[in-house]
Short mmCIF file of C-alpha atoms and ligand atoms in Angstrom, two decimals:
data_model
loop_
_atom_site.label_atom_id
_atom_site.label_comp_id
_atom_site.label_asym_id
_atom_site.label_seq_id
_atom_site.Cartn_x
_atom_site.Cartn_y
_atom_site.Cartn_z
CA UNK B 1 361.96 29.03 106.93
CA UNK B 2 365.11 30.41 108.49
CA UNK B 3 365.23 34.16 107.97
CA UNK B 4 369.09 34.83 106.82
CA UNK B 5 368.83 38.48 105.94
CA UNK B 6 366.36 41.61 105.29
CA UNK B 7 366.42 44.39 104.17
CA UNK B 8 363.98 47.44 103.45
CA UNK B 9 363.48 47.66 99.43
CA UNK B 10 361.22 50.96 97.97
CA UNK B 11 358.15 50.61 100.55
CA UNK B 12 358.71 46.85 100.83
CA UNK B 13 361.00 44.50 102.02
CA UNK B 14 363.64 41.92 100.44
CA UNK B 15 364.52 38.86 102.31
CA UNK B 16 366.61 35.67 102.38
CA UNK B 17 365.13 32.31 104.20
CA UNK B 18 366.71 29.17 103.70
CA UNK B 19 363.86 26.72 104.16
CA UNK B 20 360.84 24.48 102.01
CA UNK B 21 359.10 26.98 100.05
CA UNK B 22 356.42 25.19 100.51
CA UNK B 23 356.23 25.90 103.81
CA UNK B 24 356.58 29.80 103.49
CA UNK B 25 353.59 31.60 105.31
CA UNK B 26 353.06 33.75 102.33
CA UNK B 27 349.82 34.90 99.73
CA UNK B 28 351.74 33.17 96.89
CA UNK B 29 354.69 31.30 95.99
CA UNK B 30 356.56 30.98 92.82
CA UNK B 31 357.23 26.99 91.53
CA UNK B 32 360.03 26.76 88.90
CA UNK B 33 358.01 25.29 85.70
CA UNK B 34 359.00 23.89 82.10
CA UNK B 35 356.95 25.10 79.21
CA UNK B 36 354.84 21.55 79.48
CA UNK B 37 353.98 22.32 83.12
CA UNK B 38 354.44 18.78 83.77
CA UNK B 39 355.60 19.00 86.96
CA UNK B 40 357.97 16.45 87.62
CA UNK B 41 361.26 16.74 90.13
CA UNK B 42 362.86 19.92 92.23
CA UNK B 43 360.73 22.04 93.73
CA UNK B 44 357.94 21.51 91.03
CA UNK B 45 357.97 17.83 92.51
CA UNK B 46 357.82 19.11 95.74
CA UNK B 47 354.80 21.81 95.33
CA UNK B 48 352.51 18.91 93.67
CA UNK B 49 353.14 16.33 96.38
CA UNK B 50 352.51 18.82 98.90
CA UNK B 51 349.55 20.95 97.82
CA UNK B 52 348.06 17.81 95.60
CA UNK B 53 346.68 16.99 92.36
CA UNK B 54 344.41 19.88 91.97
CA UNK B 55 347.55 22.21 90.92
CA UNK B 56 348.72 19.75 87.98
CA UNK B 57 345.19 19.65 87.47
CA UNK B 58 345.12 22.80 86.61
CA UNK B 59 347.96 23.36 84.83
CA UNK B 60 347.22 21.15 82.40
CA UNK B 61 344.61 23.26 81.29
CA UNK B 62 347.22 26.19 81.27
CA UNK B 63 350.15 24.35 79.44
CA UNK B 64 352.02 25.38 76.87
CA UNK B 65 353.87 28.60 78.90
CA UNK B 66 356.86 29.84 76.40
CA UNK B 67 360.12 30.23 77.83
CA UNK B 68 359.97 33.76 80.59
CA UNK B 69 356.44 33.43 81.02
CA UNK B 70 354.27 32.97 84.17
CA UNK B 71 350.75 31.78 84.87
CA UNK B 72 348.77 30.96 88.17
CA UNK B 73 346.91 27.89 89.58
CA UNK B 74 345.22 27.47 93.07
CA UNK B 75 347.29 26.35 95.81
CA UNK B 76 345.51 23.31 96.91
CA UNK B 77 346.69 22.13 100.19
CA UNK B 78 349.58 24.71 100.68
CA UNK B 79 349.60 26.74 103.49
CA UNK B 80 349.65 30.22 100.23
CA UNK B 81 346.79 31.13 97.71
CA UNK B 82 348.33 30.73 94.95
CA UNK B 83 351.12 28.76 93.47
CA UNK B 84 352.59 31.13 89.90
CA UNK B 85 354.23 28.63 87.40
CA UNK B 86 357.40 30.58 86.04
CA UNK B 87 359.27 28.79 83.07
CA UNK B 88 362.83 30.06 83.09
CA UNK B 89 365.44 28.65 80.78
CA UNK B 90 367.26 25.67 80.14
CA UNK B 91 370.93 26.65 80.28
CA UNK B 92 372.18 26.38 76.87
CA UNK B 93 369.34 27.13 74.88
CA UNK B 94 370.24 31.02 74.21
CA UNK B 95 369.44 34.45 75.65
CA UNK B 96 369.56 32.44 79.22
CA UNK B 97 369.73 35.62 81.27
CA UNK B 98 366.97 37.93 79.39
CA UNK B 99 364.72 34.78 79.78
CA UNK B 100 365.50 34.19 83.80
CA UNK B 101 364.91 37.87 83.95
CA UNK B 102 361.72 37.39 82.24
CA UNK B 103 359.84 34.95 84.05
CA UNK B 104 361.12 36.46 87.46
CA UNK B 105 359.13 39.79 86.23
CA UNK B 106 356.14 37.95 84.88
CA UNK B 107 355.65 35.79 87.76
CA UNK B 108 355.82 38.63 89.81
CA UNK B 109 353.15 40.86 87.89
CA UNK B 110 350.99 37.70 88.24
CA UNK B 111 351.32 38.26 92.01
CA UNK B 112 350.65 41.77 91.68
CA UNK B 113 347.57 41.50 89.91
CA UNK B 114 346.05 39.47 92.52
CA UNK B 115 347.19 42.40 94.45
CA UNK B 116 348.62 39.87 96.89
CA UNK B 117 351.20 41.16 99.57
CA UNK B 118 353.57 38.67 99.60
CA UNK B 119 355.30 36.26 97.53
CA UNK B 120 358.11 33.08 97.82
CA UNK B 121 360.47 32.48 95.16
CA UNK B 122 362.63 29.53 94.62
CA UNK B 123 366.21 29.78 92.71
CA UNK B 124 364.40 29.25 89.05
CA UNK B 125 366.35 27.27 86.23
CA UNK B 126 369.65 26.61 89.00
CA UNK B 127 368.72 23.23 89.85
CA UNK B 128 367.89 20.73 86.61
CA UNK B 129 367.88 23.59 84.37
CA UNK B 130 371.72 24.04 85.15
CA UNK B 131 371.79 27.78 85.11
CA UNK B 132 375.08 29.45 86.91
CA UNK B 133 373.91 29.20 90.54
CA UNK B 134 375.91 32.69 91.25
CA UNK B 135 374.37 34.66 88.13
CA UNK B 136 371.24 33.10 88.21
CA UNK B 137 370.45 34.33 92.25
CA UNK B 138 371.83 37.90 91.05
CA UNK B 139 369.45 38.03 88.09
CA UNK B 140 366.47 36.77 90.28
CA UNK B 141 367.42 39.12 93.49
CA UNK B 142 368.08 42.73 91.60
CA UNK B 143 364.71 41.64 89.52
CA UNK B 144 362.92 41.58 92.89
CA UNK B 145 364.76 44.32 94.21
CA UNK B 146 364.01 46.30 90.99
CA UNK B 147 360.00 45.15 91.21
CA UNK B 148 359.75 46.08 95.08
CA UNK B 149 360.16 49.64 93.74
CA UNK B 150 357.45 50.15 91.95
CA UNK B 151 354.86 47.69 92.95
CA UNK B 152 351.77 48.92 94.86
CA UNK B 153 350.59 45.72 96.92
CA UNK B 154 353.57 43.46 96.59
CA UNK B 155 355.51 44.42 99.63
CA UNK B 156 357.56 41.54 100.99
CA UNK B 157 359.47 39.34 98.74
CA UNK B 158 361.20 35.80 99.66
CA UNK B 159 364.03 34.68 98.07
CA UNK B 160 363.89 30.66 99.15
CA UNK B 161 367.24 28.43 99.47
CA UNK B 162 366.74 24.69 99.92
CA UNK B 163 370.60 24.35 99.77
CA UNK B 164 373.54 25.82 101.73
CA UNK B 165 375.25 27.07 98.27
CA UNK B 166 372.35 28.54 96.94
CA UNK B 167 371.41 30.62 100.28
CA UNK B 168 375.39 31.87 99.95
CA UNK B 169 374.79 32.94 96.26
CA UNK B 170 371.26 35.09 97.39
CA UNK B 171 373.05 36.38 100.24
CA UNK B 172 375.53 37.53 98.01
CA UNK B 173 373.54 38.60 95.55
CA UNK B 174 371.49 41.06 97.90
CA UNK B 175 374.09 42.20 99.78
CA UNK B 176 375.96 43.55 96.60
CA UNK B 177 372.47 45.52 95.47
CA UNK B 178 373.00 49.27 95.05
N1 AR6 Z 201 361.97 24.75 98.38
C1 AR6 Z 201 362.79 25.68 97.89
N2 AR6 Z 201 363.68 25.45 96.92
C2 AR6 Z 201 363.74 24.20 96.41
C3 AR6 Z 201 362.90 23.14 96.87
C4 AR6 Z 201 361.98 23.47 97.90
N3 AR6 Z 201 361.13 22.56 98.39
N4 AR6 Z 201 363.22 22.03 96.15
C5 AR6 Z 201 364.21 22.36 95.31
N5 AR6 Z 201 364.54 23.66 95.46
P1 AR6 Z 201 364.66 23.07 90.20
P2 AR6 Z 201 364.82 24.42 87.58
C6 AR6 Z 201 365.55 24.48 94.76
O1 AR6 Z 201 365.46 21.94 89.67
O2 AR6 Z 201 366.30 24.38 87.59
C7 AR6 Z 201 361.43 20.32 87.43
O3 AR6 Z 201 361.44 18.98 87.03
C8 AR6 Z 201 366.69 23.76 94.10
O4 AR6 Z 201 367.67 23.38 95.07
O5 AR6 Z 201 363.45 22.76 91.01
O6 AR6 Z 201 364.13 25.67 87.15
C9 AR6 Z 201 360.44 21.15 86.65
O7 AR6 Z 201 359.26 20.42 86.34
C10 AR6 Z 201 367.21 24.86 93.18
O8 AR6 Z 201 368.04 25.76 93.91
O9 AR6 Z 201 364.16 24.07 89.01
C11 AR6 Z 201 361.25 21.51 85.42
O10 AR6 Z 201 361.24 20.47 84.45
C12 AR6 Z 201 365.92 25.60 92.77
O11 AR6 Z 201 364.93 25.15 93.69
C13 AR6 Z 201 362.65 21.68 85.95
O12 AR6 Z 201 362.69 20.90 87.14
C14 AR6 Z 201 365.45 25.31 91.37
O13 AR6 Z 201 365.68 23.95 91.06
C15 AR6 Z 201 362.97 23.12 86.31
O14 AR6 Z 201 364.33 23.23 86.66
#
């Protein structure tokens, strides 16, 4: 994708593309699950079309996640290694932001224990999940900000827009981190 910003987080870096995360030439990117990991429209729709059966496949045999949790599948035909499942809320259920901030972390621990380098995230639970585009990106960006500080092989984190208003809300949302 489009690199719209970067910046130099702990011993890693933070940074904005606007682009197909399934395109991103990283170790592992993060798809935006439900609990059922049936893996239907938005970018979920777009990860199993693209990297094929094998990841549904797979998740299957993973499903139920609860609400803020992660887990990881192969990446099938995707350019990455991995693809990590993170089930953030459904705006309106309760506890929305705790949750987001949840899976965010797990899904990046997941890519830390594969002591992969680098890692693509999407804006979880702001498309059909219906969470605040504006506070959602600012939970997800000072979570990765926050993470880049104290991981040991995670060192470059993606923050993916596929839209114009969500790449405004992550570029806001980084650019107001301490
Ligand atoms: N690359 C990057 N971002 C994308 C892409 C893409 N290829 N496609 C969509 N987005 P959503 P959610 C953005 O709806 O709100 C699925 O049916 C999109 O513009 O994918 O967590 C799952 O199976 C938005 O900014 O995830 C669940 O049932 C962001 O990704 C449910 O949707 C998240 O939108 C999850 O809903």
């Amino acid at each position: 994708g489009q690199i719209l910003w970067q910046q130099a987080v702990g011993r890693g870096q933070l940074v904005v593309v606007k682009g197909d995360i399934t395109e991103e030439r990283v170790d592992a990117i993060v798809n935006a699950a439900n609990s059922q990991l049936a893996h239907g429209g938005g970018v979920a729709g777009a990860i199993v079309r693209k990297g094929g059966r094998i990841i549904q496949e797979e998740s299957n045999r993973l499903a139920p996640v609860p609400v803020g949790g992660a887990v990881v599948t192969s990446a099938g035909a995707l350019p990455c290694r991995w693809v990590i499942h993170a089930v953030g809320p459904i705006w309106g259920e309760g506890d929305e932001e705790n949750k987001l901030r949840s899976a965010v972390r797990q899904a990046l621990l997941r890519t830390e224990e594969r002591q992969a380098q680098s890692v693509a995230l999407p804006a979880i639970s702001t498309g059909i999940f219906g969470y605040p585009k504006a506070a959602g990106c600012q939970v997800i960006a000072f979570e990765c900000a926050r993470f880049l500080q104290e991981a040991t092989f995670v060192r470059e984190i993606h923050l993916v827009a596929w839209d114009e208003e969500t790449a405004h809300c992550f570029l806001q949302a980084c650019q107001g981190l301490a």
